[in-house]
Short mmCIF file of C-alpha atoms and ligand atoms in Angstrom, two decimals:
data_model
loop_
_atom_site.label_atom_id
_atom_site.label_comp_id
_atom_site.label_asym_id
_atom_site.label_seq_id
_atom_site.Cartn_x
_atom_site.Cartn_y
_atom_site.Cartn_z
CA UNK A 1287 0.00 0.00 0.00
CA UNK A 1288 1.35 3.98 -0.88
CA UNK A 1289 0.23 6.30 1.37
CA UNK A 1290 -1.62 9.40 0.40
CA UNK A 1291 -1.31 12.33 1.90
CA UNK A 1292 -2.62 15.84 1.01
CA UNK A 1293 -0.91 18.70 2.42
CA UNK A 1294 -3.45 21.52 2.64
CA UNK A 1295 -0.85 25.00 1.76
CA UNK A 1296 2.52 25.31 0.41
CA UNK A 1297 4.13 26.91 3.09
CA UNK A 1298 7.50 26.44 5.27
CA UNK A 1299 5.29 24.57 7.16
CA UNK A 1300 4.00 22.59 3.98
CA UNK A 1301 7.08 21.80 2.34
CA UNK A 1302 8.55 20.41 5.00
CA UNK A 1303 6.21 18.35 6.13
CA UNK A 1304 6.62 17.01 2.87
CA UNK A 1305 10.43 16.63 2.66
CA UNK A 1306 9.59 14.57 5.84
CA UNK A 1307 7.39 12.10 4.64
CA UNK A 1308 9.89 11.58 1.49
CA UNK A 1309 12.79 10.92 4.40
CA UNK A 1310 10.09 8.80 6.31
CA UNK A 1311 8.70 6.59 3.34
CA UNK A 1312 10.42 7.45 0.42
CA UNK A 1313 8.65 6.50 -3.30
CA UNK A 1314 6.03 4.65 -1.12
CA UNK A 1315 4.21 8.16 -0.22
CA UNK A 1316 2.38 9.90 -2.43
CA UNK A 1317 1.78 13.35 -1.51
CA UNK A 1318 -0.49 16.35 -3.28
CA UNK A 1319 0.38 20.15 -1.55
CA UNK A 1320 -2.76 21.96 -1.95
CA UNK A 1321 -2.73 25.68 -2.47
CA UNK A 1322 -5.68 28.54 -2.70
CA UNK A 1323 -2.91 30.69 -5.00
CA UNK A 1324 -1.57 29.47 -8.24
CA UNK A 1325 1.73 30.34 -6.35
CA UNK A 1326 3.30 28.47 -3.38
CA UNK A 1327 5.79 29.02 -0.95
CA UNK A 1328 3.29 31.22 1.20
CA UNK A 1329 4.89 33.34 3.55
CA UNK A 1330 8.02 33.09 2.06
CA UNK A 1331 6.38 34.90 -0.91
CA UNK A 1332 3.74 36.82 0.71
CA UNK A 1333 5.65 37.50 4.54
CA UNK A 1334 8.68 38.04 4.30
CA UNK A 1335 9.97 41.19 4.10
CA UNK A 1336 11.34 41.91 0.30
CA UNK A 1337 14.21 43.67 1.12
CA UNK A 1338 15.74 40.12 2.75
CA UNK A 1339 16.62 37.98 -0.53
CA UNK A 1340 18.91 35.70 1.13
CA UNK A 1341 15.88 34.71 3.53
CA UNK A 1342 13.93 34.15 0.44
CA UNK A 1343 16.34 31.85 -1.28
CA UNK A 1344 14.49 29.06 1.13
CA UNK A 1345 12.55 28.51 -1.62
CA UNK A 1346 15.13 26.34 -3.72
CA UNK A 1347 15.22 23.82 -0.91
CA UNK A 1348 11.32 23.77 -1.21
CA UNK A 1349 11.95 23.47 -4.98
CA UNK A 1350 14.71 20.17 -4.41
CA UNK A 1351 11.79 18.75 -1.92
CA UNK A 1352 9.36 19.16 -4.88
CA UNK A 1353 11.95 17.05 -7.17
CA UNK A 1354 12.82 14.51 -4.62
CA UNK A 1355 9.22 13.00 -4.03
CA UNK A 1356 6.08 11.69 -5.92
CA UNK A 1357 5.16 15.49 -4.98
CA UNK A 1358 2.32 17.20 -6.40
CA UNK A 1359 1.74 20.91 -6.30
CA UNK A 1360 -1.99 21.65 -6.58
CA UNK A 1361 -2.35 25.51 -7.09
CA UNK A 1362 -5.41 27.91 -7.34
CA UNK A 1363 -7.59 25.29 -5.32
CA UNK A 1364 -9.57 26.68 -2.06
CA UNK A 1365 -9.72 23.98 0.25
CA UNK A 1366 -12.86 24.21 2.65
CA UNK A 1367 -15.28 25.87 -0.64
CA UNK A 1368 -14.40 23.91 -4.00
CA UNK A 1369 -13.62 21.14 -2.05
CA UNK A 1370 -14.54 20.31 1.48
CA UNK A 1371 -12.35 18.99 3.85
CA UNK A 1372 -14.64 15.97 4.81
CA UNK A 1373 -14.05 15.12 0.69
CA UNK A 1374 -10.46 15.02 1.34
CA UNK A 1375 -10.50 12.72 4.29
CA UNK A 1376 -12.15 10.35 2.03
CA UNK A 1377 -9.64 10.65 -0.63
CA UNK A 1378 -6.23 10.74 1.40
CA UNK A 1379 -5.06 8.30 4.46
CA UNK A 1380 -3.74 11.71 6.25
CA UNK A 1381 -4.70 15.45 5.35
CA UNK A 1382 -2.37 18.12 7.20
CA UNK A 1383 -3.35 21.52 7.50
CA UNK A 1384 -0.20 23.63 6.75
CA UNK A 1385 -2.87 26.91 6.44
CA UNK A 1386 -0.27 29.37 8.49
CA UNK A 1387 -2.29 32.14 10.16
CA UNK A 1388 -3.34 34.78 7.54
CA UNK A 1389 -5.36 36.63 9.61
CA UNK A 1390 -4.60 39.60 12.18
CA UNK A 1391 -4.95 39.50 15.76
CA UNK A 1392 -7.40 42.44 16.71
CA UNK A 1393 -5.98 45.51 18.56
CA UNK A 1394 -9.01 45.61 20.84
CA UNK A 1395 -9.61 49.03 21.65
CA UNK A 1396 -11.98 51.36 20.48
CA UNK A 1397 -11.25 52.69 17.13
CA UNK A 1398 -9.39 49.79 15.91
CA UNK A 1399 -12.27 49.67 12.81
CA UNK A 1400 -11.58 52.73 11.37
CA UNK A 1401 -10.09 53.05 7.76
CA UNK A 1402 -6.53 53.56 8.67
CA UNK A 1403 -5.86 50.77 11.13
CA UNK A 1404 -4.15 48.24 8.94
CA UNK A 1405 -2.88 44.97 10.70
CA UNK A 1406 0.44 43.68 9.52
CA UNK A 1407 -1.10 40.54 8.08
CA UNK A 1408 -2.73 43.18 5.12
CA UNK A 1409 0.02 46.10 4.99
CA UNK A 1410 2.31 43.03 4.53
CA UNK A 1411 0.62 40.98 2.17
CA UNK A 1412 0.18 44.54 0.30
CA UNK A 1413 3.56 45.51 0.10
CA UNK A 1414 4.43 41.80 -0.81
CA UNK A 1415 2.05 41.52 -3.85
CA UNK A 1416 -0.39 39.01 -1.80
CA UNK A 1417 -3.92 39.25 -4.57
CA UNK A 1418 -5.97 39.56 -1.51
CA UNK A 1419 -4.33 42.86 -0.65
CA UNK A 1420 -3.60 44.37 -3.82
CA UNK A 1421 -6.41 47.23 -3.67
CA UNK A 1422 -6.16 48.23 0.14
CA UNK A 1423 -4.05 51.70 -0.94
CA UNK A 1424 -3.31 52.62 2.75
CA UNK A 1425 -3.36 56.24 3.60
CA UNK A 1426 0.27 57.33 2.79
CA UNK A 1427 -0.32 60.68 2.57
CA UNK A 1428 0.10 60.77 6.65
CA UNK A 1429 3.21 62.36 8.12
CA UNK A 1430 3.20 59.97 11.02
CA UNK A 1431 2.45 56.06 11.45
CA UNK A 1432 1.91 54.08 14.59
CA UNK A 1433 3.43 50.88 14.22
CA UNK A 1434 2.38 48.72 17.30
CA UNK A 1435 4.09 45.41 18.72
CA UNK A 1436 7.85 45.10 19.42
CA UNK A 1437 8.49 42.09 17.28
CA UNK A 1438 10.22 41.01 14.02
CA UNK A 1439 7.06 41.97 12.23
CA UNK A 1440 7.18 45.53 13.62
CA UNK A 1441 10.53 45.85 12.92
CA UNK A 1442 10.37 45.09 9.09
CA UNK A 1443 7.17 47.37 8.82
CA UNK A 1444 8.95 50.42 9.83
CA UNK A 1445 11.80 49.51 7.89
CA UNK A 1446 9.81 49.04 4.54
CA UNK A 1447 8.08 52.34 5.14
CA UNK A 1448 11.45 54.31 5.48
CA UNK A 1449 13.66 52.93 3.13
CA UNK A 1450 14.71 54.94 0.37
CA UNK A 1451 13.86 54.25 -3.25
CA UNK A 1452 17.49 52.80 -3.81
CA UNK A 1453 18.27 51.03 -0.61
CA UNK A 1454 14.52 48.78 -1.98
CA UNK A 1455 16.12 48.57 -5.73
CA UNK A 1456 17.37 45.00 -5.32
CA UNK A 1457 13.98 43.91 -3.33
CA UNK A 1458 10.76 42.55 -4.75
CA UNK A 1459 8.51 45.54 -3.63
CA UNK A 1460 5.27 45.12 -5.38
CA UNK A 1461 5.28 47.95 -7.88
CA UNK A 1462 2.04 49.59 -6.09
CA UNK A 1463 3.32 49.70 -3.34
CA UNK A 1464 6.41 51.39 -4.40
CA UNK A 1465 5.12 53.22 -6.01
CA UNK A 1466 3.21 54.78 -2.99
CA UNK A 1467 5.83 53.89 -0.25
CA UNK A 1468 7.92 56.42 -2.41
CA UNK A 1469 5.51 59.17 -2.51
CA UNK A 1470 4.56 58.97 0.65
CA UNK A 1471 4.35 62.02 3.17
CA UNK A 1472 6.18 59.69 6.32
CA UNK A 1473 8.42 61.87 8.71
CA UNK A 1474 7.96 59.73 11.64
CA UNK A 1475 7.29 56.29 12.50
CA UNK A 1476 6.26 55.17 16.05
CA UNK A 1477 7.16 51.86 17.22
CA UNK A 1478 4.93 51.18 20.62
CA UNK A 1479 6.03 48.48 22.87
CA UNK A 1480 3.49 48.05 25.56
CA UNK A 1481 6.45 46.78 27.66
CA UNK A 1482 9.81 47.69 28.45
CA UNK A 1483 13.06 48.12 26.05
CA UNK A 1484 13.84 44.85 28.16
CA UNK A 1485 11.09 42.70 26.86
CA UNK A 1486 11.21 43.37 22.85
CA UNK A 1487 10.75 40.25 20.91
CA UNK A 1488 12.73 41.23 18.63
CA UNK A 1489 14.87 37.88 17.91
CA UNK A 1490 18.72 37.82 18.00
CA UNK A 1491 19.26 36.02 15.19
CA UNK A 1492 17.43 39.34 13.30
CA UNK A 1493 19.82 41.80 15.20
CA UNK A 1494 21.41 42.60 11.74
CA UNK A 1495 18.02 44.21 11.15
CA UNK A 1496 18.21 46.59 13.98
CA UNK A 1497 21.90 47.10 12.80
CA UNK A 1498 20.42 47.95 9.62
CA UNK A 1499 18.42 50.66 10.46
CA UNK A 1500 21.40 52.90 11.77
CA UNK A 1501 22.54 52.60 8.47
CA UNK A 1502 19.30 54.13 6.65
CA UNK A 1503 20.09 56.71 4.04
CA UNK A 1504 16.81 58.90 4.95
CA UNK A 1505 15.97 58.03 8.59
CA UNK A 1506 17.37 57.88 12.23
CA UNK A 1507 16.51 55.34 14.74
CA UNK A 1508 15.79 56.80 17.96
CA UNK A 1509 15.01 55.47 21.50
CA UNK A 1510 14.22 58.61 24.34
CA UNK A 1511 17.30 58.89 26.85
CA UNK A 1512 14.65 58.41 29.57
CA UNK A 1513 13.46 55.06 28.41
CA UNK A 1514 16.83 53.53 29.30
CA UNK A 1515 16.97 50.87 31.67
CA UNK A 1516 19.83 50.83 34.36
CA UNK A 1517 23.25 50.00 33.32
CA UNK A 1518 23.73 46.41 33.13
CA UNK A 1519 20.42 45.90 33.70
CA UNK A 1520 20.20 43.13 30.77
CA UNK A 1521 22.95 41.16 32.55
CA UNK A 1522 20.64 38.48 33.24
CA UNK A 1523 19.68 38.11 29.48
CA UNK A 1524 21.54 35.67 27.42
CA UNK A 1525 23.71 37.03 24.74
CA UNK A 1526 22.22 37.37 22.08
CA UNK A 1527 19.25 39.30 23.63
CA UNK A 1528 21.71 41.62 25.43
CA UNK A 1529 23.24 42.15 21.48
CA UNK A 1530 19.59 43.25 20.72
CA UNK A 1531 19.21 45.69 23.73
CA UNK A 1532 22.74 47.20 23.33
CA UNK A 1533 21.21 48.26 19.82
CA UNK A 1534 18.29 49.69 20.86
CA UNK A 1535 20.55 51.60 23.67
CA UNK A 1536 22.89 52.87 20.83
CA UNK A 1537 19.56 54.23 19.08
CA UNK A 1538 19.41 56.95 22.40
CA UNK A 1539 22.81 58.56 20.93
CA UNK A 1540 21.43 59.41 17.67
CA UNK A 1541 19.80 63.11 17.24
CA UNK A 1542 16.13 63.36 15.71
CA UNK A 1543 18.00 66.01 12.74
CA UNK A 1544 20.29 63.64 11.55
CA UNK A 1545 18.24 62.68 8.48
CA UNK A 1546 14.37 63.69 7.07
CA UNK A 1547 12.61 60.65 8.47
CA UNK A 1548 12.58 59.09 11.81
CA UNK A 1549 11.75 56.11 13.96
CA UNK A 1550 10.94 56.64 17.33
CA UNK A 1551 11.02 53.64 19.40
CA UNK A 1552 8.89 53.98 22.15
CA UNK A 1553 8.45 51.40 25.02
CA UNK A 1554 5.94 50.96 28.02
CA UNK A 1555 3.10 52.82 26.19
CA UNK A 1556 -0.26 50.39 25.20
CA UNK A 1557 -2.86 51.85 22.62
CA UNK A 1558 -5.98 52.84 24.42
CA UNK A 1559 -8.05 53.83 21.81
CA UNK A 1560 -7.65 55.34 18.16
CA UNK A 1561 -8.75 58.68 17.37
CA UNK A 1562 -10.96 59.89 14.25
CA UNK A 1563 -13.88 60.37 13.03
CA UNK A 1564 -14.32 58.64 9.69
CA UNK A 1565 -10.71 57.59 9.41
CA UNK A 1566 -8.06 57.33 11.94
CA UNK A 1567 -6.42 60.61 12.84
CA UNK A 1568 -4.67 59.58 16.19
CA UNK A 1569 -3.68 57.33 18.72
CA UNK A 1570 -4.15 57.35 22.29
CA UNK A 1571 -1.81 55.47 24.48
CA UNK A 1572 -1.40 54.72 28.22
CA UNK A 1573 1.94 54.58 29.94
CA UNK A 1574 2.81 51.35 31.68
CA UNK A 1575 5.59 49.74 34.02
CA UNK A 1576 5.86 46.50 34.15
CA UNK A 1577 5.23 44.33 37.03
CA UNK A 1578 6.18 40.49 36.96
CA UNK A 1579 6.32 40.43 33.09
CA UNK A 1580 3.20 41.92 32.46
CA UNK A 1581 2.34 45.80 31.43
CA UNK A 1582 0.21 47.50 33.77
CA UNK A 1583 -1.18 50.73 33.21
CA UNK A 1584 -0.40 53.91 35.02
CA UNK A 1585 -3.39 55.94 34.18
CA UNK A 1586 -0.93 58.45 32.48
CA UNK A 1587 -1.82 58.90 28.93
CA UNK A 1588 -0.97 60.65 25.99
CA UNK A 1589 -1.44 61.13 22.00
CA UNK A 1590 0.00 61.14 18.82
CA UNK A 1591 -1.33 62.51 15.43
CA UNK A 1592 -1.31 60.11 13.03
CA UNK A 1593 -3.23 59.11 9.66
CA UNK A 1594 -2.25 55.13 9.64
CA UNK A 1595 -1.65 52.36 12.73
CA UNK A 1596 -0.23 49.18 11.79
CA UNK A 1597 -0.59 46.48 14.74
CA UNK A 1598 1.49 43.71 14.57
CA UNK A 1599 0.59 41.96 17.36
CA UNK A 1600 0.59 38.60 16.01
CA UNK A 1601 -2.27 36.33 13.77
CA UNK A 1602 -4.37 34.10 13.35
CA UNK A 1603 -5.13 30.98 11.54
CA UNK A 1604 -8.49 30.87 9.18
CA UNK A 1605 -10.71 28.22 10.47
CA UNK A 1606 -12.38 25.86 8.09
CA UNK A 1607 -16.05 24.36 8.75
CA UNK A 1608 -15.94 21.09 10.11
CA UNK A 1609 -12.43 21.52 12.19
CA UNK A 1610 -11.94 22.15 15.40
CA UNK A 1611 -10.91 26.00 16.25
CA UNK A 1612 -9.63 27.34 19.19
CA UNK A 1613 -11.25 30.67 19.04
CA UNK A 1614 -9.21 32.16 21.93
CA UNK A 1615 -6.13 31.25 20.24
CA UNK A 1616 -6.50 31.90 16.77
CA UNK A 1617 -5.47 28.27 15.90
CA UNK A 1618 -6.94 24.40 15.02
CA UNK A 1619 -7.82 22.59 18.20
CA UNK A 1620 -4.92 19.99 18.29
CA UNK A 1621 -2.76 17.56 20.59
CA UNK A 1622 1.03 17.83 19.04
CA UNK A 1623 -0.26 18.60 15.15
CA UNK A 1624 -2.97 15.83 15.86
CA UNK A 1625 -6.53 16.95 15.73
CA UNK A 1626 -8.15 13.96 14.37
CA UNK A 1627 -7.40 10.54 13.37
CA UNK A 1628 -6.44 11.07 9.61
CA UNK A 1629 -6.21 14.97 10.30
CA UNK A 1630 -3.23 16.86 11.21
CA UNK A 1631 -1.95 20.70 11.33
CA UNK A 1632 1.92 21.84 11.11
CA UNK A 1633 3.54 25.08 11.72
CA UNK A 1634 1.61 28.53 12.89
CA UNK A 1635 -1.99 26.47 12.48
CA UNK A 1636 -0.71 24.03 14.60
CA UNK A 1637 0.90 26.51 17.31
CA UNK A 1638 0.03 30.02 16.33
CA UNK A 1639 2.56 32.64 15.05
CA UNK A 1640 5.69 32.14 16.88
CA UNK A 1641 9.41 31.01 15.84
CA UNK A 1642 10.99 32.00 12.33
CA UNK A 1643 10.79 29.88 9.68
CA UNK A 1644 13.45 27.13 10.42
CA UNK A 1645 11.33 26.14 13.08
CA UNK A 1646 8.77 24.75 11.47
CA UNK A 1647 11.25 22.34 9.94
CA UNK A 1648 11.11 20.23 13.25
CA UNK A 1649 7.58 20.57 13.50
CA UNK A 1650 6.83 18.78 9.51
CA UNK A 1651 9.26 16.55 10.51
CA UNK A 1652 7.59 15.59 13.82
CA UNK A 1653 4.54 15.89 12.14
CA UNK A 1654 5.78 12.77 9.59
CA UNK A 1655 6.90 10.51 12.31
CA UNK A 1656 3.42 11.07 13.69
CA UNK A 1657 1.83 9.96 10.42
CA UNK A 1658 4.66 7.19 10.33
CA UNK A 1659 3.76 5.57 13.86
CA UNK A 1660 -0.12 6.05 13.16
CA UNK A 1661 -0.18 2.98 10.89
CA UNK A 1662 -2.58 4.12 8.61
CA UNK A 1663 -3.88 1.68 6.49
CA UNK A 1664 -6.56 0.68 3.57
CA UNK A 1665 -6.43 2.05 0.23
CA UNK A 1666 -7.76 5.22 -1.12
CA UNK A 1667 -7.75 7.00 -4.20
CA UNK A 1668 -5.66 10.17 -3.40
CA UNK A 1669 -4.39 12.08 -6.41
CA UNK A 1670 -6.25 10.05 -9.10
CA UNK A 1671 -9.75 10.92 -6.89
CA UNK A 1672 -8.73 14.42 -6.52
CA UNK A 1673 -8.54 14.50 -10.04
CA UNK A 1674 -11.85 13.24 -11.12
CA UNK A 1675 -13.53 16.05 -8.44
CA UNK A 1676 -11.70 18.62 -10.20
CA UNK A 1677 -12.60 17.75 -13.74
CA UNK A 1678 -16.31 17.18 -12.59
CA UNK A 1679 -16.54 20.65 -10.93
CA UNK A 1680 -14.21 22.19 -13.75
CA UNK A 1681 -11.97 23.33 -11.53
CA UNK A 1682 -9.08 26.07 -12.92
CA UNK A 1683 -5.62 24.52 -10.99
CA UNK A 1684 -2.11 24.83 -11.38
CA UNK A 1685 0.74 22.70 -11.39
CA UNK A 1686 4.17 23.11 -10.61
CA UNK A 1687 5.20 23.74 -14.35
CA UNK A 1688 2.94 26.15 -14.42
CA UNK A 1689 4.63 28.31 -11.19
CA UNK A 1690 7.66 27.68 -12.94
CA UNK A 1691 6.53 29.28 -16.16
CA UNK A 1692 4.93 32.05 -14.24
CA UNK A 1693 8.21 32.59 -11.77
CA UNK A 1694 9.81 33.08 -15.40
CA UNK A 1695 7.30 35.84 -16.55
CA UNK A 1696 8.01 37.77 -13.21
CA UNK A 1697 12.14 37.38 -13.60
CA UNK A 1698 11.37 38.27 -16.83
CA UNK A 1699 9.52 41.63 -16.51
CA UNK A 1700 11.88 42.44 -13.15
CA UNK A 1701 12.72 46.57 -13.39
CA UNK A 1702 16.52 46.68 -13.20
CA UNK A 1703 18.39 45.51 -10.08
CA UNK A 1704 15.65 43.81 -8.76
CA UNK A 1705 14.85 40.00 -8.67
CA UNK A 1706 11.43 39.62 -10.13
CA UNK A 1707 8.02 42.09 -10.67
CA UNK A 1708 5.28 39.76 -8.98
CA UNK A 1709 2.28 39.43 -10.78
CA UNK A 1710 -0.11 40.40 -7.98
CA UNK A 1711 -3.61 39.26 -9.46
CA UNK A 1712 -4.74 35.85 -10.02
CA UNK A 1713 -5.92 36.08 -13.04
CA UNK A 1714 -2.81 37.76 -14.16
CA UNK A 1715 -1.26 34.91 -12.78
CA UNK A 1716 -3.18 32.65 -14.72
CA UNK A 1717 -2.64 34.47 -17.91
CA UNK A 1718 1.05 33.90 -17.44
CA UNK A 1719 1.01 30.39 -16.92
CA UNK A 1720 -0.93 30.45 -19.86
CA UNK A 1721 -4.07 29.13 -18.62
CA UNK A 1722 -6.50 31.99 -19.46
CA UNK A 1723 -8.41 30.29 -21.94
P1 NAP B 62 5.66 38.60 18.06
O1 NAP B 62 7.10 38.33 17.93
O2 NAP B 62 4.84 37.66 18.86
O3 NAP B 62 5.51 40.08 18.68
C1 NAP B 62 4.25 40.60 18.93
C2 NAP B 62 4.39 41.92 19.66
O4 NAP B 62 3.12 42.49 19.79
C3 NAP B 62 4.97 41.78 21.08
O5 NAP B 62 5.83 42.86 21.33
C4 NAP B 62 3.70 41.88 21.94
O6 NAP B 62 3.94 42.39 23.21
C5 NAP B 62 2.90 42.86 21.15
N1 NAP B 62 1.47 42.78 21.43
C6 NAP B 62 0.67 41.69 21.39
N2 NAP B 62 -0.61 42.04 21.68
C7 NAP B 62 -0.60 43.37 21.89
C8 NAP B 62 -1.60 44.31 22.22
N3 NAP B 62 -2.88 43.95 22.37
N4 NAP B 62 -1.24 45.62 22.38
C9 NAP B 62 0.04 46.00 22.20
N5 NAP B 62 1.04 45.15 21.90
C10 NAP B 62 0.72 43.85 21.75
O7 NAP B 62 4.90 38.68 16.68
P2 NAP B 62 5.31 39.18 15.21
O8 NAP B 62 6.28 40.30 15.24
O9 NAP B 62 4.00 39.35 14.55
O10 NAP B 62 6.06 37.93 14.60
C11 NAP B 62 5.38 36.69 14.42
C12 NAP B 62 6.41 35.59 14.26
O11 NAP B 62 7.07 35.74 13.01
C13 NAP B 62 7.49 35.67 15.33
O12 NAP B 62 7.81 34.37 15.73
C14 NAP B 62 8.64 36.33 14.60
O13 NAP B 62 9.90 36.00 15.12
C15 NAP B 62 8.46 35.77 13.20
N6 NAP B 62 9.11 36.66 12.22
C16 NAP B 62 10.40 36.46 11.96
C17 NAP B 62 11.06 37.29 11.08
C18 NAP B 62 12.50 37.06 10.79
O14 NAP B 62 13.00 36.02 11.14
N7 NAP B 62 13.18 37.99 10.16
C19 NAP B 62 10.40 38.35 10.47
C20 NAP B 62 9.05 38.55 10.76
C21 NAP B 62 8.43 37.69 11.66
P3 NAP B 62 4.18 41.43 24.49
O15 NAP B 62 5.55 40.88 24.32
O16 NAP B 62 4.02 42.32 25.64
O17 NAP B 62 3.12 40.34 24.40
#
């Protein structure tokens, strides 16, 4: 008996699992990686920040797992509307839901509905070329932004909104969003951490980024003198983290004039409530201390004019009708990646939006062995039954050859210096792959 297995998105996450069901039953697996986009690699594509290349160059591990297996790449399919998941389970001995968390976490205060509050999961995805965000065109013409959250997310945000026209030439910046990144009115970004300069999340294996943004052609890095902790106060922190804080420490010797455009680091301040009428204006915070890891507020407050807030306070996974959800969590209902018998989830679905993306390497791989010791048995159709749904509900899907031939088209039509020009609409997409009818 082959085992089938249908990996529901093409993610870190995804691909792993994948390369560890190859390592765990070589040709006798048979795996399909479902995607809703006619592109995979998910957050790779859509997440990560396009001025970091290097980090992107994941991909061609993805593309050796691809080669190594009976792998198929399923693109432009939504799992959970053309086909349900209960379908699925019929077809394959193990589905694994490798859906990431594409959704932001609510800020939770009043306000947080007005046009101009923009989680990270959409001013990312809009920046990156993600076709779900293509037409948000967030208010640029604001001198000031309020980024919220002190982690890597945060970090990349207010670096994307600063950078200058030629420090992005060698990135994949959507074109739109260049376009109005590089128009835009930004003086001053605000980073709020509701906690101290001590408790950033900010990762040390990302303190090149902080580096990075002393370096910034057009803006200064700044932290307020009086937001220093004690000397030596990080000595209990392990090294790497104490790397981190010395950098945000450095950030207190640089002068607000130095350059046109700033970023204000700000710590122990948590958003109380955004201003505006009809669009956001403003952002009221509360000033905290915090008392056995946790902010508390002080009942001191204060403001800040601004025409865009970005939180990026972390996200959630999309739930799917007939699985499990932890609500308060934002992620499937699961014990280790298992949720059912036959029905797994891997990486941020599994255990919501935490490590980078080498961790979810461990996680497929676990997720495998799981699948491994399960003893599944019995036949079922798998790829040859997904097939005969999707030519009975004439279903539009992709293949790997077909990313390939549209990664081409995007090389191909890359302005000068940079790596590629995404295509950022799906049916553009399609068109490119040829597949437009
Ligand atoms: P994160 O690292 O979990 O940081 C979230 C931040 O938001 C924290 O500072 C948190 O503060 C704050 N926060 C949460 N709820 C809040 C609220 N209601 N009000 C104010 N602040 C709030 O999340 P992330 O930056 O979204 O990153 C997600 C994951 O992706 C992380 O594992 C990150 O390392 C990874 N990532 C990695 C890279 C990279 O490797 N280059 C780049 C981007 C993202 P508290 O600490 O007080 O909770």
């Amino acid at each position: 008996m082959r085992l089938k297995v249908a990996i529901i998105g093409s993610g870190p996450a995804g691909y792993y699992t994948a390369e560890g069901l190859v390592k765990q039953f070589g040709d006798q697996v048979e795996i399909d990686i479902i995607d809703r986009l006619p592109t995979p690699f998910g957050l790779i594509r859509a997440g990560v920040a396009p001025d970091h290349q290097s980090i992107k160059g994941v991909t061609r591990r993805y593309e050796e797992t691809q080669a190594a297996g009976d792998i198929r790449f399923f693109g432009n399919l939504q799992i959970g509307d053309a086909i349900s998941i209960a379908e699925l389970r019929e077809l394959y001995h193990a589905v694994v839901l490798a859906t990431g968390a594409p959704h932001d976490r609510p800020l939770g205060v009043p306000g947080d509905g007005l046009p101009g509050v923009i989680g990270a999961a959409a001013f990312v995805g809009w920046y990156n070329g993600h076709p779900d965000f293509v037409d948000l065109a967030p208010p640029l013409d604001t001198s000031a932004v309020a980024v919220i959250g002190n982690g890597n997310v945060a970090i990349d945000v207010a670096r994307v909104l600063v950078k200058s026209p030629d420090e992005m030439a060698g990135s994949d910046l959507a074109r739109h969003a260049a376009e109005l990144i590089h128009a835009s009115a930004i003086r001053d970004v605000y980073v709020f951490g509701r906690r101290s300069l001590l408790d950033v999340s900010f990762t040390p294996k990302e303190v090149g980024e902080l580096a990075e943004l002393t370096e910034l052609t057009d803006a200064v890095p700044l932290v307020d003198p009086g937001q220093l902790p004690p000397d030596g106060a990080e000595a209990a922190l392990d090294p790497g983290q104490r790397k981190v804080i010395g950098h945000l420490r450095s950030f207190a010797l640089r002068r607000a004039d130095e350059k046109p455009r700033r970023i204000h680091f700000v710590f122990c301040a948590r958003p109380l409530r955004v201003l505006g009428e009809d669009r956001a204006t403003g952002l009221e915070l509360e000033r905290t201390c915090v008392r056995d890891g946790q902010a508390v507020g002080t009942g001191e407050t204060f403001t800040i004019d601004c025409g865009l807030v970005i939180p990026c306070i972390g996200y959630r996974t999309r739930s799917i009708a007939g699985v499990p959800f932890d609500n308060a969590r934002g992620r499937f209902v699961n014990d280790e990646g298992l949720i059912e018998p036959g029905l797994y989830c891997v990486g941020w679905s599994r255990r919501g939006p935490s490590g980078t993306i080498g961790t979810n390497r461990p996680d497929g791989f676990a997720i495998a062995e799981k699948i491994a010791a399960a003893g599944l048995t019995g036949e079922r159709a798998g790829r040859a039954g997904l097939g005969r749904l999707i030519e009975e509900r004439d279903l539009w899907v992709v293949g790997f050859d077909d990313w390939k031939t549209i990664d081409a088209a995007e090389v191909a039509r890359a302005r000068i210096g940079a790596p590629r020009e995404k295509f950022v609409r799906i049916e553009e997409m399609l068109a490119a792959a040829g597949r437009s009818g």
